mmCIF file with all atom_site columns, C-alpha atoms in Angstrom:
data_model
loop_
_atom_site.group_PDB
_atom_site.id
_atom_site.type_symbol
_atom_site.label_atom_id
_atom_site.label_alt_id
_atom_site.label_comp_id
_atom_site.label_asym_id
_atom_site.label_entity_id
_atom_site.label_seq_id
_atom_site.pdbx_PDB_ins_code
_atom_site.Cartn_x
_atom_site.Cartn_y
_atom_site.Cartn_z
_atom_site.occupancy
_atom_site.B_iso_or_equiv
_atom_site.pdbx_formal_charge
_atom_site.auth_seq_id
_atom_site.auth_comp_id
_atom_site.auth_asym_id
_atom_site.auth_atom_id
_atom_site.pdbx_PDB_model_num
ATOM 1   C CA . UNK A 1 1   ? 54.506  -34.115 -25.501 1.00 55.00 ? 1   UNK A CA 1
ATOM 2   C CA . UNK A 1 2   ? 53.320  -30.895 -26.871 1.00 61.00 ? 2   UNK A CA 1
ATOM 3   C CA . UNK A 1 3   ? 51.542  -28.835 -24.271 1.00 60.00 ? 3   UNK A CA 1
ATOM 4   C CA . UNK A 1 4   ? 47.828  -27.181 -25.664 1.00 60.00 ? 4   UNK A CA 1
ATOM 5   C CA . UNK A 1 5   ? 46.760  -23.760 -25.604 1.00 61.00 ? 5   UNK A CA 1
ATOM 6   C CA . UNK A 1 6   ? 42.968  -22.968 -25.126 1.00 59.00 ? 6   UNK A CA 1
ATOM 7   C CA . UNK A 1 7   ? 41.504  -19.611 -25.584 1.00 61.00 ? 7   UNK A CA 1
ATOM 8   C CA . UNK A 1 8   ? 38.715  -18.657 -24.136 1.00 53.00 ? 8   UNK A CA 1
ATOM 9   C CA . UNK A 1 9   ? 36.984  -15.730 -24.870 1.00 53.00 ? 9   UNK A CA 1
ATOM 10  C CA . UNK A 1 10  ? 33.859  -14.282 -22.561 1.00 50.00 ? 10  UNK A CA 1
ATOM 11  C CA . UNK A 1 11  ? 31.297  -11.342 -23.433 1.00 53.00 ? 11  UNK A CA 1
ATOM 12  C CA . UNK A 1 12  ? 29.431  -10.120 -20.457 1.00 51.00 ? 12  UNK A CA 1
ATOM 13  C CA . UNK A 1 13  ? 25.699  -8.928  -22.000 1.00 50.00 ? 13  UNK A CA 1
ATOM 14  C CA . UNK A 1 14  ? 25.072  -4.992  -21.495 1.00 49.00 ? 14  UNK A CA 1
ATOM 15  C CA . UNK A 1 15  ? 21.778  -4.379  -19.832 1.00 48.00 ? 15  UNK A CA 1
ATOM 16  C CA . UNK A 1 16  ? 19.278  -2.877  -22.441 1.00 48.00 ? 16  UNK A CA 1
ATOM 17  C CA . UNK A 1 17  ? 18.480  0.142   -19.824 1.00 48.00 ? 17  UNK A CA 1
ATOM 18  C CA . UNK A 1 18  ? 20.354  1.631   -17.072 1.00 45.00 ? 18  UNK A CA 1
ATOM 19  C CA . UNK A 1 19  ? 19.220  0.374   -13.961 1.00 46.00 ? 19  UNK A CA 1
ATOM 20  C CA . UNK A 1 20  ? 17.544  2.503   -11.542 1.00 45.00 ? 20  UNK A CA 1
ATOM 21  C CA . UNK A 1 21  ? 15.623  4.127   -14.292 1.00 46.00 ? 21  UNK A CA 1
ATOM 22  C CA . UNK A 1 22  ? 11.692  5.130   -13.599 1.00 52.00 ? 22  UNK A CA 1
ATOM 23  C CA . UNK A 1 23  ? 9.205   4.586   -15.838 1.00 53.00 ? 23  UNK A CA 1
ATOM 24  C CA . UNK A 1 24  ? 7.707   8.112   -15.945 1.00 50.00 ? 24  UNK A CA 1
ATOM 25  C CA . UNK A 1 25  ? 10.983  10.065  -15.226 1.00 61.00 ? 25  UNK A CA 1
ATOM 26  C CA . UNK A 1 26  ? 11.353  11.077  -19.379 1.00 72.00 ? 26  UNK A CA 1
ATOM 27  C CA . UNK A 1 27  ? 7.541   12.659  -18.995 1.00 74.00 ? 27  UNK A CA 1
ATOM 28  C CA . UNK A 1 28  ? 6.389   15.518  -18.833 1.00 82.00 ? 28  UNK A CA 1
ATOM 29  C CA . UNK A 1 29  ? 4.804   17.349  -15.613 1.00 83.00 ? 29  UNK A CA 1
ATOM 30  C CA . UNK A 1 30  ? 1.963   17.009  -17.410 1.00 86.00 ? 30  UNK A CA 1
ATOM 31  C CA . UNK A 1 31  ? 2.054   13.335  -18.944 1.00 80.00 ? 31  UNK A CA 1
ATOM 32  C CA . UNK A 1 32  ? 3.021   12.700  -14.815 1.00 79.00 ? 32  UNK A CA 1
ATOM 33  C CA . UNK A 1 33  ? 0.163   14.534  -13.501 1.00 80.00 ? 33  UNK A CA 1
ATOM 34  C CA . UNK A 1 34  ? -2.451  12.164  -16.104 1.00 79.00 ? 34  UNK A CA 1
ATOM 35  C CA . UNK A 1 35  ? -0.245  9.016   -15.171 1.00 73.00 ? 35  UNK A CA 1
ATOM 36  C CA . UNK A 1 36  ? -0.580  9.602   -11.350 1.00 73.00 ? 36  UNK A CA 1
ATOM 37  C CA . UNK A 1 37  ? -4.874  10.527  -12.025 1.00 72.00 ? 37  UNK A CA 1
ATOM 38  C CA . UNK A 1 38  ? -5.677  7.483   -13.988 1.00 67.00 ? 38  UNK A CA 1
ATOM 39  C CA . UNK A 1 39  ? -3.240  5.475   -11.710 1.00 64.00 ? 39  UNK A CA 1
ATOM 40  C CA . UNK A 1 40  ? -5.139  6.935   -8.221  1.00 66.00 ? 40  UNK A CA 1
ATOM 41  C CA . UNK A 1 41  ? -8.432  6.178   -10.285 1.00 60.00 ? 41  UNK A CA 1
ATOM 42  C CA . UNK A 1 42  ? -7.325  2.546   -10.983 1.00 54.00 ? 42  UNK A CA 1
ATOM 43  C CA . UNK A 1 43  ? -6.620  2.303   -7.337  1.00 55.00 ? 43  UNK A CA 1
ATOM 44  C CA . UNK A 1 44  ? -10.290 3.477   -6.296  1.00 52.00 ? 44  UNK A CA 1
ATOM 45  C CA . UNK A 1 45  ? -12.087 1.721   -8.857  1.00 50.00 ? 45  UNK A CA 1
ATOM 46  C CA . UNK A 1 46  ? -14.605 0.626   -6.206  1.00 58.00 ? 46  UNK A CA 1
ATOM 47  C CA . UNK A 1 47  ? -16.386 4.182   -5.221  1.00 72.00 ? 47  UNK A CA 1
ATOM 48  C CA . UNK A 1 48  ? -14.547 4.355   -2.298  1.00 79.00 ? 48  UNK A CA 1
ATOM 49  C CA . UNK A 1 49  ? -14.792 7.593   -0.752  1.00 82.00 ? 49  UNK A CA 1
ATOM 50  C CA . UNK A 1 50  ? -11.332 9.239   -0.022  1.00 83.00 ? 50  UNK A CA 1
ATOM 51  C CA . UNK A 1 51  ? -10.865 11.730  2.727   1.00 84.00 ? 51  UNK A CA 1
ATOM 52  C CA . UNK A 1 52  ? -8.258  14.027  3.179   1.00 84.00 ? 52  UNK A CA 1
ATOM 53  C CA . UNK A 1 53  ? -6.283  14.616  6.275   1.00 84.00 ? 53  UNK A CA 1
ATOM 54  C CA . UNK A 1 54  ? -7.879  17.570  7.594   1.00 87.00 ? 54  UNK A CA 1
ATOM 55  C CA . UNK A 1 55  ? -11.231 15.872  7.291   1.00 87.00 ? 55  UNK A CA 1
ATOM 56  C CA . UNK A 1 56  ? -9.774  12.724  9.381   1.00 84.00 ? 56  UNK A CA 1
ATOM 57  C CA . UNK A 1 57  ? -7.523  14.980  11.741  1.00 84.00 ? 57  UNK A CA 1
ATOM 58  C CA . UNK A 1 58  ? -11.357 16.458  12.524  1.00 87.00 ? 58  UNK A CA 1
ATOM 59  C CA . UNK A 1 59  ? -12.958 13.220  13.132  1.00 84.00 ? 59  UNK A CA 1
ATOM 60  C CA . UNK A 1 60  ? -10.563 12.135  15.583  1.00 84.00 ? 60  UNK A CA 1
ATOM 61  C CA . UNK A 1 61  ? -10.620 15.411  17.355  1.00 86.00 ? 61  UNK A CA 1
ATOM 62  C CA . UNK A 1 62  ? -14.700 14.922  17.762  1.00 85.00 ? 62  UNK A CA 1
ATOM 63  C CA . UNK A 1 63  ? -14.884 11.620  17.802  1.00 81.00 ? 63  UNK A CA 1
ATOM 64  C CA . UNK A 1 64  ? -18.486 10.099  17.569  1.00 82.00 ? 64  UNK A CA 1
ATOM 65  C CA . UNK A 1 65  ? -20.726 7.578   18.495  1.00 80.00 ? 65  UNK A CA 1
ATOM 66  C CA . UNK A 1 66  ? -21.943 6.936   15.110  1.00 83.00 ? 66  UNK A CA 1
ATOM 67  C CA . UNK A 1 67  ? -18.240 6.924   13.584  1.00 89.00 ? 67  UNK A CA 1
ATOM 68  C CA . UNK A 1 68  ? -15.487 4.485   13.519  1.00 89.00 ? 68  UNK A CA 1
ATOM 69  C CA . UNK A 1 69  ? -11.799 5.350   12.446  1.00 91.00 ? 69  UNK A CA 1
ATOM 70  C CA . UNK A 1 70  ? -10.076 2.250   12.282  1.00 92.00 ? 70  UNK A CA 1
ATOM 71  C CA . UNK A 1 71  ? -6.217  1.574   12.116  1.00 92.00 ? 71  UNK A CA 1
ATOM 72  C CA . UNK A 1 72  ? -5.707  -1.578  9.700   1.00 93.00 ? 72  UNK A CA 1
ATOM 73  C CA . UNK A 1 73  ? -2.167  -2.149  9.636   1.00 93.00 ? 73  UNK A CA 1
ATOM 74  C CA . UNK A 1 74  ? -0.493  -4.609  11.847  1.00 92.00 ? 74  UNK A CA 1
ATOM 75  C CA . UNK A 1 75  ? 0.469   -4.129  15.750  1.00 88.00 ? 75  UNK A CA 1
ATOM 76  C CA . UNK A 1 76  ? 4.252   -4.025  14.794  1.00 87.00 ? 76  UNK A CA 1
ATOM 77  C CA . UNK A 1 77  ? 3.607   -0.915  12.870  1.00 88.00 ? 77  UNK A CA 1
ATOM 78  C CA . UNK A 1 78  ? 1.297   0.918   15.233  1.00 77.00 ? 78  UNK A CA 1
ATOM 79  C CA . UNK A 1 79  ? 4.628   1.752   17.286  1.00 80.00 ? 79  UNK A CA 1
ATOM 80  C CA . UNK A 1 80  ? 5.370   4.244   14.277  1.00 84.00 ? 80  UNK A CA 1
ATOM 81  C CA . UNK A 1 81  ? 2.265   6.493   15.369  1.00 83.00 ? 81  UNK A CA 1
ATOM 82  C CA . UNK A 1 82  ? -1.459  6.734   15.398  1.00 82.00 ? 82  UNK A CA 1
ATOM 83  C CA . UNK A 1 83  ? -3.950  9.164   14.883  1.00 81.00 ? 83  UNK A CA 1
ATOM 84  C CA . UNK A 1 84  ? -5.481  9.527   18.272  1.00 78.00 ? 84  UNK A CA 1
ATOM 85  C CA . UNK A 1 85  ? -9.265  7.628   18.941  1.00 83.00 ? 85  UNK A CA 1
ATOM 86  C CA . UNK A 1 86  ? -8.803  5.311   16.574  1.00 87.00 ? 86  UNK A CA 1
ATOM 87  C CA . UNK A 1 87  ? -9.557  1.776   17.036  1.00 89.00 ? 87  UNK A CA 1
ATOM 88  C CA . UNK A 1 88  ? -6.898  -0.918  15.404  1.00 91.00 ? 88  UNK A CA 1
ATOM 89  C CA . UNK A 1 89  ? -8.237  -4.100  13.955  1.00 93.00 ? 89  UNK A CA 1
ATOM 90  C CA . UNK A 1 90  ? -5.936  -5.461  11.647  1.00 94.00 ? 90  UNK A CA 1
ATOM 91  C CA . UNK A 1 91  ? -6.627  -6.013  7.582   1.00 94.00 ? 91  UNK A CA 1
ATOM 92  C CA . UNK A 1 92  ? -5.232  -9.419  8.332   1.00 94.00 ? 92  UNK A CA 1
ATOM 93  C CA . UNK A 1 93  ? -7.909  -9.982  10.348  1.00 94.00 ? 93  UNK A CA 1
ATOM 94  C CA . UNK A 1 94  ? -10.490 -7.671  9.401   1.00 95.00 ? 94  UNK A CA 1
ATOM 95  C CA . UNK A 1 95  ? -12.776 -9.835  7.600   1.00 94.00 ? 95  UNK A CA 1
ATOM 96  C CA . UNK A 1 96  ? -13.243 -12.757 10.228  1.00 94.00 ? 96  UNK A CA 1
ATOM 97  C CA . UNK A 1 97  ? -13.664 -9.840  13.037  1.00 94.00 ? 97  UNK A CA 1
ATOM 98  C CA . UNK A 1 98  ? -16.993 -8.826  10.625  1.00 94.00 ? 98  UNK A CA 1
ATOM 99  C CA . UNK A 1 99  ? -18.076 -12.007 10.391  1.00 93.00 ? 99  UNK A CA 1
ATOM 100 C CA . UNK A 1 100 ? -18.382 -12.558 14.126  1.00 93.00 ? 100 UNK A CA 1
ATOM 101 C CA . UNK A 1 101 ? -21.478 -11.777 16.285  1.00 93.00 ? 101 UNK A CA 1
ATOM 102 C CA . UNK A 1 102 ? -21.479 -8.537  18.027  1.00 92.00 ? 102 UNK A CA 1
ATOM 103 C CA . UNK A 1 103 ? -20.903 -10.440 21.657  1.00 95.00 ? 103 UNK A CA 1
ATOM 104 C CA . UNK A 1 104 ? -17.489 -12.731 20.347  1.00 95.00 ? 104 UNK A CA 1
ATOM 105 C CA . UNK A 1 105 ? -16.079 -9.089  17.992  1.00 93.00 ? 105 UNK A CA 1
ATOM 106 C CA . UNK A 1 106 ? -15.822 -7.207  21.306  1.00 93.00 ? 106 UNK A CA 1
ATOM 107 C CA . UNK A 1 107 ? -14.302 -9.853  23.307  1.00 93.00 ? 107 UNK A CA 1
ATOM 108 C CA . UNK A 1 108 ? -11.776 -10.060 20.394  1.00 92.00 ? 108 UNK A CA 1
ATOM 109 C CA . UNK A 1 109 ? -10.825 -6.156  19.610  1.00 89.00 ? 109 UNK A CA 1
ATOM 110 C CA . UNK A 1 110 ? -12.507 -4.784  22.837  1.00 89.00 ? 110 UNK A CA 1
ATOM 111 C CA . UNK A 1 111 ? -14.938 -2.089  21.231  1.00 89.00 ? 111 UNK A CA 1
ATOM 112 C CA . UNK A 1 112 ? -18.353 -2.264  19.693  1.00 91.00 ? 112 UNK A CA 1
ATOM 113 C CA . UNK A 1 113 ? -18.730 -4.167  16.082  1.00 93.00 ? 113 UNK A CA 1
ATOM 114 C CA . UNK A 1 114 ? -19.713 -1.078  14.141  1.00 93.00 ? 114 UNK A CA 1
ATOM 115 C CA . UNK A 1 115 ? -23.768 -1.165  12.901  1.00 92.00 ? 115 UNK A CA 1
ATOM 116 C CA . UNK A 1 116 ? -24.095 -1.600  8.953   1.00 92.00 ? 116 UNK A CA 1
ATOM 117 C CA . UNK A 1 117 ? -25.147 2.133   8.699   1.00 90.00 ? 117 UNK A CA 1
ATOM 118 C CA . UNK A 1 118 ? -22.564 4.059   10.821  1.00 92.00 ? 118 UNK A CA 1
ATOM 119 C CA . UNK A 1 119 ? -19.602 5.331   8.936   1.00 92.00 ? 119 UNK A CA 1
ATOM 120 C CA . UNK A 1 120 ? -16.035 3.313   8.784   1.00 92.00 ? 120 UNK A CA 1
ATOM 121 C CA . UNK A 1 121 ? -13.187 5.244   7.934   1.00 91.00 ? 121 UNK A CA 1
ATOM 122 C CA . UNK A 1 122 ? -10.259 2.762   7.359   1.00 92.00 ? 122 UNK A CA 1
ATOM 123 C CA . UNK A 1 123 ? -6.532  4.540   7.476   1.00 89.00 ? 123 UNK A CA 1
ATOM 124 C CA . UNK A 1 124 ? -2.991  3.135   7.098   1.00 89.00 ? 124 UNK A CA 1
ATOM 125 C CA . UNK A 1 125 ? 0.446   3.491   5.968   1.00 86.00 ? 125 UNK A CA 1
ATOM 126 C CA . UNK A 1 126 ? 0.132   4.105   2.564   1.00 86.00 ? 126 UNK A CA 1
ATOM 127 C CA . UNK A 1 127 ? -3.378  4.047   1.428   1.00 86.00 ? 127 UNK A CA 1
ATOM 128 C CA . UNK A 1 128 ? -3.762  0.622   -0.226  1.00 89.00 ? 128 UNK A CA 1
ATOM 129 C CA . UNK A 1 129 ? -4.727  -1.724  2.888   1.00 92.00 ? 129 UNK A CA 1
ATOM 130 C CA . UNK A 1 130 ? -7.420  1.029   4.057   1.00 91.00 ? 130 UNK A CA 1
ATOM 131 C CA . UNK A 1 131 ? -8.597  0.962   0.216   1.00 90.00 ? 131 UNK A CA 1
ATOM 132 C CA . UNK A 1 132 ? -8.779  -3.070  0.529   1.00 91.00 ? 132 UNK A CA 1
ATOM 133 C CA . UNK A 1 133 ? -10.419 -2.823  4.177   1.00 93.00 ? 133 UNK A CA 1
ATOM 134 C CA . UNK A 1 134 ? -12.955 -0.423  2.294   1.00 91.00 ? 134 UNK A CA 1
ATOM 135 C CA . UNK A 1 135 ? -13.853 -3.132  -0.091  1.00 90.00 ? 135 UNK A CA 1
ATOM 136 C CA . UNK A 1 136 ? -14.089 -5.771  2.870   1.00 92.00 ? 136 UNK A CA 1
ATOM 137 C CA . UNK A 1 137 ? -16.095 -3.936  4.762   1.00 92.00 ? 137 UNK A CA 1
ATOM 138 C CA . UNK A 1 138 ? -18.596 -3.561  1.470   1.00 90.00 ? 138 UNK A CA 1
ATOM 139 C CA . UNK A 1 139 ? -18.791 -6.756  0.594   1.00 90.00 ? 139 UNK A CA 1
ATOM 140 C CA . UNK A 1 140 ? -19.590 -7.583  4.695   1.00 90.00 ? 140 UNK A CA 1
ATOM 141 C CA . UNK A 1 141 ? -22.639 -5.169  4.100   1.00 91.00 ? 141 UNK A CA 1
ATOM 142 C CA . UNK A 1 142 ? -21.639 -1.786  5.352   1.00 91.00 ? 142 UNK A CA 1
ATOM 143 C CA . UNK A 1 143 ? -22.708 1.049   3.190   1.00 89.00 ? 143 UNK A CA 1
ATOM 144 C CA . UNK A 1 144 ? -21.086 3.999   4.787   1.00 89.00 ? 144 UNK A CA 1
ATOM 145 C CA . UNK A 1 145 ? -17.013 3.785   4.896   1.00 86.00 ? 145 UNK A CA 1
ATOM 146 C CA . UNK A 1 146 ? -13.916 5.968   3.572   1.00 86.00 ? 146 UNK A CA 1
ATOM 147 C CA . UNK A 1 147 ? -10.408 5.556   3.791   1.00 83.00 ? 147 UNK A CA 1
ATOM 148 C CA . UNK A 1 148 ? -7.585  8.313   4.198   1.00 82.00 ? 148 UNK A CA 1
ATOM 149 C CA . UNK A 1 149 ? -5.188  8.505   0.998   1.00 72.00 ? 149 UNK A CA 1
#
């Protein structure tokens, strides 16, 4: 008996690009700056007033009646920090909360359900949940809100 000799031969596949790689790290400052514009006009295709931090850092250090800051990111993350006289109401639960009565909305989140015309300015993490609450609270019938970017 005559013993059999296989060869096997393997070829791993190179990756096409280096991982790790960003998209917009061969452009210019300039091709960056447009890229990060349209990009932050993409994301606020919707009207949505932005406000700066100065402008927010204001309202919560005069807070008002007719003015609502509201925290939309979940209780887990509020232990990172909060921007003092806000009120928290979660996005995850931001658009039942408007749908409730004014009565049932307190119970739930113990202050006032904001009136359709006093202004809502929505803040979180990033910017992208307060942009989204922003858009909730439109479509709910509020005409006067703003979220921190």
């Amino acid at each position: 008996m005559t013993a059999v000799q296989y060869r096997v031969s393997v070829q791993v596949a190179r990756p096409l690009a280096v991982l790790g790689t960003r998209f917009n790290s061969s452009l210019t400052l300039e091709q960056q700056n447009a890229y990060n514009k349209t990009k932050k006009d993409l994301n606020n295709d919707q009207g949505t007033p932005i406000l700066t931090y100065e402008t927010v850092k204001k309202k919560s250090q005069q807070p008002s009646e007719n003015e609502y800051l509201i925290d939309v990111r979940e209780p887990d993350e509020e232990m990172q920090g909060m921007i003092p006289s806000v009120v928290d109401l979660p996005l995850s639960s931001l658009s039942a909360a408007l749908h409730m009565d004014g009565e049932k909305f307190k119970e739930k989140t113990s202050f006032q359900k904001p009136a359709f015309d006093q202004e809502i300015v929505f803040y979180c993490r990033s910017g992208m949940r307060s942009l989204t609450a922003s858009d909730v609270a439109r479509r709910n019938g509020y005409k006067k809100y703003a979220h921190l970017h």
